[in-house]
């Protein structure tokens, strides 16, 4: 195996570990709050625990994904709520999990909207994790930012003469 294949395999391994850690954190958070996002029982269903399950749990699950994987982890963080909530939805849809009589499974379109919001908050958690790694947000790497002693970046840019068009003769 050459170095490029080893590097790709290491990336896949780190992505798998990061997503697994995020899924475990998301499942633990869902069990801690005890609110399933895939079923609906009426307006009383929307409680503080439901909001914590929808917003805070995916955010917290997205943080370690980016911290473990590194740059690009915010994109992997989107998969965590989709995997967890997708498994739970399919579990109820195919009848493996028991559902009380007074609740019903959300239609797929409504469920996807709820999961999309959870995925967005997981992505924000991944973004915060990347910012924590990078210590800044933006595209300029730390070693290229303008510093007082950096001669490459502290030189002024050449200006065009007002009489010429800037083209050398």
XYZ file of N, CA and C in Angstrom:
507
model
N 0.845 -1.182 0.000
C 0.000 0.000 0.000
C 0.885 1.238 0.000
N 0.499 2.177 -0.831
C 1.261 3.419 -0.836
C 0.692 4.395 0.192
N 1.380 5.519 0.328
C 1.004 6.489 1.363
C -0.352 7.121 1.142
N -0.751 7.299 -0.133
C -2.027 7.941 -0.420
C -3.202 7.063 0.030
N -3.076 5.745 -0.218
C -4.143 4.827 0.193
C -4.213 4.745 1.710
N -3.057 4.726 2.367
C -3.046 4.699 3.833
C -3.681 5.956 4.397
N -3.404 7.079 3.760
C -3.983 8.337 4.221
C -5.505 8.324 4.071
N -5.985 7.805 2.961
C -7.432 7.729 2.747
C -8.088 6.783 3.751
N -7.446 5.650 3.997
C -7.993 4.704 4.971
C -8.009 5.299 6.375
N -6.979 6.071 6.702
C -6.947 6.731 8.005
C -8.068 7.765 8.105
N -8.319 8.489 7.009
C -9.422 9.450 7.009
C -10.769 8.756 7.209
N -10.962 7.635 6.523
C -12.219 6.886 6.671
C -12.359 6.352 8.093
N -11.263 5.867 8.661
C -11.291 5.357 10.031
C -11.626 6.473 11.017
N -10.992 7.621 10.860
C -11.268 8.741 11.767
C -12.702 9.246 11.596
N -13.206 9.258 10.356
C -14.590 9.682 10.124
C -15.560 8.704 10.777
N -15.262 7.416 10.674
C -16.130 6.406 11.290
C -16.133 6.537 12.808
N -14.965 6.739 13.378
C -14.876 6.907 14.838
C -15.612 8.169 15.268
N -15.423 9.273 14.528
C -16.061 10.540 14.894
C -17.584 10.426 14.814
N -18.086 9.825 13.744
C -19.539 9.679 13.603
C -20.088 8.745 14.675
N -19.350 7.682 14.996
C -19.800 6.755 16.039
C -19.891 7.447 17.392
N -18.893 8.253 17.718
C -18.925 8.998 18.986
C -20.105 9.962 19.001
N -20.353 10.646 17.883
C -21.492 11.557 17.803
C -22.822 10.835 17.952
N -22.934 9.663 17.329
C -24.168 8.876 17.437
C -24.394 8.427 18.876
N -23.333 7.983 19.539
C -23.473 7.542 20.935
C -23.909 8.715 21.815
N -23.319 9.882 21.621
C -23.704 11.052 22.414
C -25.155 11.441 22.123
N -25.557 11.371 20.869
C -26.928 11.709 20.504
C -27.921 10.717 21.110
N -27.601 9.435 21.077
C -28.498 8.426 21.665
C -28.599 8.611 23.176
N -27.476 8.861 23.832
C -27.490 9.085 25.281
C -28.311 10.332 25.609
N -28.145 11.390 24.835
C -28.933 12.607 25.054
C -30.411 12.386 24.832
N -30.748 11.607 23.801
C -32.163 11.304 23.554
C -32.766 10.480 24.681
N -32.008 9.543 25.184
C -32.516 8.738 26.317
C -32.605 9.577 27.583
N -31.689 10.516 27.745
C -31.690 11.368 28.925
C -32.945 12.246 28.941
N -33.301 12.806 27.783
C -34.502 13.643 27.749
C -35.769 12.803 27.672
N -35.698 11.646 27.026
C -36.843 10.754 26.958
C -37.917 11.177 25.975
N -37.581 12.057 25.038
C -38.565 12.551 24.084
C -38.218 12.033 22.688
N -39.093 11.208 22.116
C -38.854 10.784 20.728
C -39.343 11.854 19.751
N -38.506 12.224 18.803
C -38.877 13.262 17.841
C -39.741 12.734 16.705
N -39.844 11.433 16.574
C -40.521 10.856 15.422
C -41.998 10.554 15.663
N -42.489 10.756 16.868
C -43.917 10.533 17.135
C -44.551 11.844 17.596
N -45.864 11.925 17.481
C -46.593 13.151 17.791
C -47.867 12.792 18.528
N -48.125 13.557 19.595
C -49.327 13.277 20.388
C -50.191 14.508 20.602
N -49.891 15.595 19.933
C -50.696 16.801 20.100
C -49.820 17.972 20.509
N -50.458 19.081 20.776
C -49.722 20.308 21.086
C -48.966 20.207 22.409
N -49.440 19.349 23.305
C -48.742 19.160 24.575
C -47.398 18.460 24.389
N -47.172 17.959 23.203
C -45.933 17.243 22.888
C -44.727 18.186 22.878
N -44.954 19.470 22.547
C -43.862 20.434 22.436
C -43.535 21.006 23.811
N -42.546 20.419 24.467
C -42.133 20.830 25.808
C -40.681 21.290 25.761
N -40.172 21.666 26.923
C -38.763 22.052 27.005
C -37.854 20.862 26.698
N -38.253 19.691 27.131
C -37.457 18.498 26.818
C -37.414 18.227 25.312
N -38.529 18.489 24.635
C -38.555 18.331 23.180
C -37.585 19.310 22.524
N -37.570 20.557 23.008
C -36.654 21.561 22.453
C -35.205 21.187 22.740
N -34.932 20.672 23.925
C -33.563 20.236 24.245
C -33.156 19.084 23.339
N -34.072 18.157 23.091
C -33.774 17.026 22.222
C -33.555 17.472 20.781
N -34.284 18.462 20.338
C -34.178 18.920 18.955
C -32.991 19.843 18.728
N -32.682 20.708 19.687
C -31.653 21.720 19.463
C -30.335 21.417 20.174
N -30.377 21.163 21.458
C -29.154 21.059 22.243
C -28.430 19.724 22.061
N -29.168 18.632 22.035
C -28.530 17.315 21.924
C -27.757 17.170 20.611
N -28.311 17.528 19.442
C -27.503 17.438 18.222
C -26.326 18.403 18.215
N -26.501 19.588 18.802
C -25.390 20.532 18.888
C -24.235 19.940 19.676
N -24.540 19.357 20.828
C -23.506 18.747 21.667
C -22.899 17.526 20.972
N -23.708 16.791 20.206
C -23.190 15.628 19.480
C -22.313 16.039 18.305
N -22.533 17.216 17.741
C -21.719 17.682 16.619
C -20.348 18.178 17.026
N -20.219 18.650 18.262
C -18.921 19.150 18.736
C -17.808 18.107 18.672
N -17.965 16.937 19.282
C -16.858 15.979 19.257
C -16.584 15.400 17.866
N -17.583 15.420 16.998
C -17.333 14.940 15.634
C -16.267 15.803 14.977
N -16.406 17.112 15.091
C -15.413 18.010 14.507
C -14.099 17.971 15.281
N -14.171 17.802 16.583
C -12.938 17.753 17.367
C -12.135 16.488 17.074
N -12.815 15.381 16.810
C -12.106 14.132 16.518
C -11.604 14.106 15.082
N -12.470 14.473 14.140
C -12.097 14.365 12.725
C -11.193 15.499 12.280
N -11.415 16.686 12.802
C -10.619 17.831 12.368
C -11.372 18.637 11.331
N -10.633 19.250 10.415
C -11.257 20.097 9.404
C -12.100 19.234 8.481
N -13.316 19.650 8.243
C -14.281 18.851 7.500
C -15.238 18.122 8.416
N -15.006 18.200 9.719
C -15.876 17.524 10.674
C -17.264 18.113 10.742
N -17.392 19.396 10.368
C -18.729 19.998 10.399
C -19.633 19.341 9.364
N -19.058 18.850 8.273
C -19.863 18.157 7.270
C -20.261 16.766 7.759
N -19.382 16.115 8.492
C -19.720 14.802 9.049
C -20.764 14.904 10.152
N -20.787 16.034 10.846
C -21.727 16.205 11.958
C -23.174 16.180 11.477
N -23.412 16.515 10.214
C -24.781 16.485 9.688
C -25.350 15.070 9.664
N -24.502 14.065 9.550
C -24.984 12.691 9.442
C -25.485 12.126 10.767
N -24.995 12.643 11.881
C -25.285 12.055 13.190
C -26.788 12.043 13.505
N -27.508 13.173 13.473
C -28.941 13.111 13.778
C -29.726 12.316 12.746
N -29.290 12.348 11.497
C -29.994 11.591 10.465
C -29.900 10.091 10.718
N -28.727 9.637 11.142
C -28.554 8.215 11.442
C -29.403 7.813 12.644
N -29.324 8.599 13.717
C -30.040 8.252 14.954
C -31.551 8.324 14.751
N -32.018 9.450 14.243
C -33.465 9.616 14.096
C -34.018 8.740 12.977
N -33.224 8.500 11.940
C -33.666 7.601 10.873
C -33.859 6.184 11.377
N -32.936 5.724 12.213
C -33.084 4.389 12.796
C -34.339 4.303 13.660
N -34.569 5.349 14.475
C -35.743 5.342 15.351
C -37.041 5.387 14.546
N -37.057 6.175 13.480
C -38.260 6.277 12.649
C -38.554 4.936 11.982
N -37.540 4.326 11.401
C -37.740 3.037 10.729
C -38.121 1.940 11.717
N -37.597 2.052 12.934
C -37.933 1.076 13.965
C -39.427 1.104 14.277
N -39.988 2.292 14.377
C -41.424 2.421 14.640
C -42.225 2.119 13.377
N -41.738 2.548 12.235
C -42.476 2.356 10.980
C -42.685 0.879 10.668
N -41.659 0.084 10.891
C -41.779 -1.342 10.612
C -42.319 -2.152 11.785
N -42.700 -1.495 12.860
C -43.380 -2.156 13.955
C -42.487 -2.837 14.970
N -41.209 -2.561 14.959
C -40.314 -3.192 15.934
C -40.419 -2.544 17.305
N -40.742 -1.259 17.340
C -40.855 -0.548 18.609
C -42.331 -0.306 18.919
N -42.657 -0.399 20.179
C -44.039 -0.186 20.617
C -44.324 1.305 20.738
N -45.503 1.695 20.296
C -45.934 3.089 20.371
C -47.263 3.115 21.113
N -47.431 4.034 22.064
C -48.720 4.123 22.762
C -49.868 4.421 21.785
N -51.083 4.124 22.216
C -52.241 4.264 21.340
C -52.569 5.712 20.999
N -52.334 6.633 21.912
C -52.737 8.013 21.679
C -51.716 8.828 20.884
N -50.636 8.232 20.433
C -49.639 8.932 19.624
C -49.570 8.297 18.240
N -49.071 9.084 17.297
C -48.928 8.558 15.949
C -47.575 8.938 15.390
N -47.143 8.167 14.457
C -45.874 8.411 13.775
C -46.035 9.613 12.857
N -45.044 10.518 12.912
C -45.107 11.675 12.027
C -45.053 11.219 10.576
N -45.771 11.893 9.694
C -45.583 11.595 8.274
C -44.131 11.876 7.874
N -43.665 11.192 6.866
C -42.255 11.256 6.486
C -41.797 12.680 6.196
N -42.631 13.475 5.544
C -42.250 14.835 5.201
C -42.065 15.678 6.464
N -42.978 15.573 7.412
C -42.862 16.332 8.657
C -41.680 15.840 9.488
N -41.487 14.535 9.495
C -40.342 13.984 10.216
C -39.049 14.509 9.619
N -38.975 14.576 8.294
C -37.753 15.067 7.660
C -37.499 16.529 8.007
N -38.532 17.341 8.124
C -38.336 18.738 8.528
C -37.772 18.830 9.948
N -38.270 18.003 10.844
C -37.754 17.985 12.211
C -36.293 17.533 12.219
N -35.988 16.480 11.462
C -34.618 15.977 11.422
C -33.689 16.978 10.743
N -34.203 17.703 9.767
C -33.391 18.723 9.102
C -32.964 19.805 10.083
N -33.857 20.198 10.971
C -33.492 21.185 11.999
C -32.439 20.605 12.937
N -32.598 19.351 13.329
C -31.597 18.712 14.182
C -30.257 18.613 13.460
N -30.285 18.322 12.160
C -29.041 18.247 11.394
C -28.356 19.607 11.318
N -29.136 20.664 11.188
C -28.552 22.011 11.142
C -27.868 22.351 12.467
N -28.489 21.995 13.577
C -27.867 22.282 14.860
C -26.637 21.412 15.097
N -26.633 20.201 14.566
C -25.425 19.382 14.641
C -24.316 20.003 13.791
N -24.683 20.563 12.650
C -23.700 21.251 11.822
C -23.126 22.476 12.505
N -23.956 23.196 13.237
C -23.456 24.349 14.001
C -22.504 23.862 15.104
N -22.841 22.745 15.732
C -21.930 22.169 16.718
C -20.607 21.771 16.082
N -20.661 21.209 14.865
C -19.439 20.881 14.144
C -18.642 22.122 13.781
N -19.334 23.185 13.422
C -18.652 24.442 13.106
C -17.959 25.002 14.337
N -18.624 24.970 15.471
C -18.012 25.439 16.721
C -16.809 24.561 17.074
N -16.911 23.249 16.822
C -15.775 22.364 17.056
C -14.601 22.689 16.159
N -14.864 23.018 14.891
C -13.774 23.410 13.996
C -13.161 24.735 14.419
N -13.985 25.657 14.876
C -13.450 26.934 15.356
C -12.580 26.707 16.587
N -12.983 25.769 17.434
C -12.179 25.454 18.620
C -10.832 24.858 18.217
N -10.801 24.080 17.145
C -9.533 23.517 16.670
C -8.663 24.605 16.071
N -9.265 25.431 15.232
C -8.532 26.416 14.448
C -8.222 27.683 15.239
N -8.963 27.940 16.271
C -8.866 29.143 17.106
C -9.263 30.421 16.358
N -9.805 30.275 15.179
C -10.321 31.409 14.432
C -11.281 30.885 13.391
N -12.083 31.780 12.828
C -12.975 31.372 11.768
C -12.613 32.151 10.528
N -12.448 31.494 9.437
C -12.119 32.129 8.173
C -11.287 31.189 7.335
N -10.849 31.690 6.189
C -10.123 30.841 5.263
C -8.618 31.011 5.350
N -8.129 32.064 5.935
C -6.698 32.311 5.967
C -6.043 31.462 7.048
N -5.087 30.619 6.674
C -4.384 29.832 7.689
C -3.598 30.730 8.641
N -3.344 30.227 9.808
C -2.699 31.009 10.849
C -1.309 31.498 10.428
N -0.559 30.669 9.722
C 0.808 31.048 9.369
C 0.861 32.082 8.245
N -0.241 32.355 7.560
C -0.252 33.360 6.496
C -0.893 34.679 6.913
N -1.423 34.742 8.119
C -2.031 35.986 8.559
C -0.973 37.054 8.766
N -1.363 38.305 8.622
C -0.430 39.416 8.722
C 0.084 39.545 10.148
N 1.406 39.505 10.253
C 2.071 39.673 11.539
C 3.111 40.786 11.389
N 3.504 41.408 12.476
C 4.482 42.494 12.354
C 5.821 42.041 11.755
N 6.250 40.826 12.013
C 7.550 40.384 11.528
C 7.505 39.606 10.232
N 6.326 39.411 9.661
C 6.206 38.621 8.450
C 6.459 39.513 7.244
N 7.618 39.343 6.601
C 8.013 40.209 5.493
C 7.147 39.968 4.260
N 6.661 38.753 4.095
C 5.856 38.452 2.917
C 4.571 39.267 2.888
N 3.949 39.393 4.021
C 2.655 40.052 4.053
C 2.723 41.515 4.463
N 3.853 41.958 5.002
C 3.920 43.338 5.453
C 4.413 44.280 4.359
N 4.854 43.748 3.210
C 5.256 44.610 2.114
C 4.020 45.208 1.474
N 4.079 46.491 1.111
C 2.919 47.080 0.447
C 2.795 46.552 -0.988
N 1.580 46.523 -1.471
C 1.349 46.094 -2.837
C 1.792 47.186 -3.801
N 2.340 46.817 -4.967
C 2.753 47.848 -5.926
C 1.527 48.570 -6.467
N 1.671 49.879 -6.625
C 0.569 50.683 -7.143
C 0.857 51.049 -8.583
N -0.167 51.176 -9.363
C -0.016 51.556 -10.770
C 0.157 53.055 -10.873
N 0.997 53.480 -11.805
C 1.208 54.900 -12.044
C -0.066 55.473 -12.666
N -0.371 56.714 -12.358
C -1.606 57.296 -12.856
C -1.559 57.531 -14.365
N -0.344 57.694 -14.924
C -0.237 57.939 -16.368
C -0.254 56.632 -17.162
N 0.116 55.526 -16.513
C 0.154 54.264 -17.257
C -1.050 53.415 -16.932
N -1.251 52.418 -17.742
C -2.385 51.521 -17.518
C -1.993 50.348 -16.640
N -0.746 50.309 -16.186
C -0.305 49.209 -15.353
C 0.373 48.105 -16.136
N 0.427 48.249 -17.453
C 1.055 47.251 -18.295
C 2.499 47.662 -18.518
N 3.409 46.729 -18.312
C 4.831 47.035 -18.513
C 5.129 47.142 -19.989
N 6.072 48.055 -20.320
C 6.434 48.278 -21.736
C 7.768 47.654 -22.058
